[in-house]
């Protein structure tokens, strides 16, 4: 049961699960809480105290698919029944799930959702009427049908555990539509989905009709992206509202100039509302005249919200919608959460260390800034480091992934073109770096990548070495930089000391910062220089300041005083701390004249470079919006 902020219904819902006719010793109830900010957690805890078979796991990203996956991985049973926190389950629900799975040999069985008005208000009754009406929701069998048979999709439902091994887990990119997409994969793999009225559940939708519209608008924005993830996921009925909307959008302006179009528009709307009234018959027969009269118009609003949402969703053809779990301000720091979690469960909840502490100073107190791809960006209140919570994986696994990662830039071994950004970058940065390396007799480039920087020092009287975990990058670096490249994590590196060590755009990728600085200090000769170029954020940073934050590849960013904190705590002297707004780097002439592999992008770049003042205007616009919240900082520490 994935839940979040479900204080109103969860008690009744959980009670109905504890009252099942299936033997209580034969099943467990796993609640995966998306860090609710209301009383949900307290209620779960109360019930848990009395019923040990209720387990409660943490779902840091707070979205349903991650919650389901955490739950499935932690589950001990052979059959997984997906339930939700605002449905009431009949006494035989679990037993019937198992019976149906056995009888039908289907991979997923589920029942119709009987939409029940959340209360007696007109608004709540209207919501229920729209959602349970074929005119409102189309041939969505689980909402309207009471017949039994194989179908495209069922909500919730019960699965055999092996299904997940065969078709994969829930798609964590899909905040909405994740069950539709999973069911599409089941069908693609030859599996069957079965709908049976035996498993009918009661579903309480939102009370307010306006909220229904908002929710519909949000959900339908996921449709295009869902289709991108899996073409078979959505049926035709999901696309009817957008077609209807487009038709109206074409007819409206046309009707101003053409009588035929006007007649067609009026005809369409008349047909629509007449059908609407026809389908509101069930409400009238229930003697609910209020609802019956408003229902066709409400359905129209519902369809428009659906269509507009789908239309807005077109922008996700090329990019992933953001996975926003929490609104700023509603977040509670991890350690303030109730004691509902027991250490035993934490281990199974995720392999990550939990709760997260600051990877630099181990402080627990942190402020939430924003989320990307289900990770929260937190800012430590002591050293002001920004770090992601949870860490995506354990340190050892992190290294393994970097080692074996097939970098894009290595697919094409064309030295002229392929790391254009890097080349442009070093045109800007080689000067300042080289100034620091002058006079040194040895230089270590940590995370040297394709060896570009080391290559620039060829011919100097300087012992050079690089560290690069990724084998193909290291091999390439060896060939261009003609020096030793070590393929081991910096934490395990030992050997001579260096007069200069560089970490150029590397710091944000290295896990366990605390250990890193101890190690770096031990590798520096007396008065040796540690040159760091990395991203730094100001506390007022907004998510929109960057198109893509590269999370979870980027594990952390410096905060305003983090460099000073590092110097103070690791016996280093902060000699240079130069910050430039990232916009200067993004819109620098060198970056824009360096050619990449994408010819279209090259053409756009070259046009912008040749348009007088274009780069400056872009940079100013960016700065106007983001107030220098993302900086590129160049730090030089000396070892004393
Ligand atoms: Zn800290």
Short mmCIF file of C-alpha atoms and ligand atoms in Angstrom, two decimals, residues 357-365 379-385 387 562 565, ligand 1:
data_model
loop_
_atom_site.label_atom_id
_atom_site.label_comp_id
_atom_site.label_asym_id
_atom_site.label_seq_id
_atom_site.Cartn_x
_atom_site.Cartn_y
_atom_site.Cartn_z
CA UNK A 357 23.56 12.64 7.00
CA UNK A 358 25.69 15.27 5.32
CA UNK A 359 28.40 13.43 3.32
CA UNK A 360 30.93 16.09 4.26
CA UNK A 361 30.30 16.93 7.92
CA UNK A 362 27.80 14.20 9.02
CA UNK A 363 25.29 16.76 10.21
CA UNK A 364 21.70 15.48 10.20
CA UNK A 365 19.89 18.75 10.01
CA UNK A 379 21.30 21.66 2.01
CA UNK A 380 23.28 20.86 5.13
CA UNK A 381 22.65 23.46 7.81
CA UNK A 382 26.19 23.19 9.14
CA UNK A 383 28.62 23.16 6.18
CA UNK A 384 26.00 24.32 3.64
CA UNK A 385 26.86 21.56 1.20
CA UNK A 387 23.64 16.87 -1.40
CA UNK A 562 31.51 25.03 2.08
CA UNK A 565 34.53 24.79 5.96
ZN1 LIG B 1 27.45 19.35 6.19
#
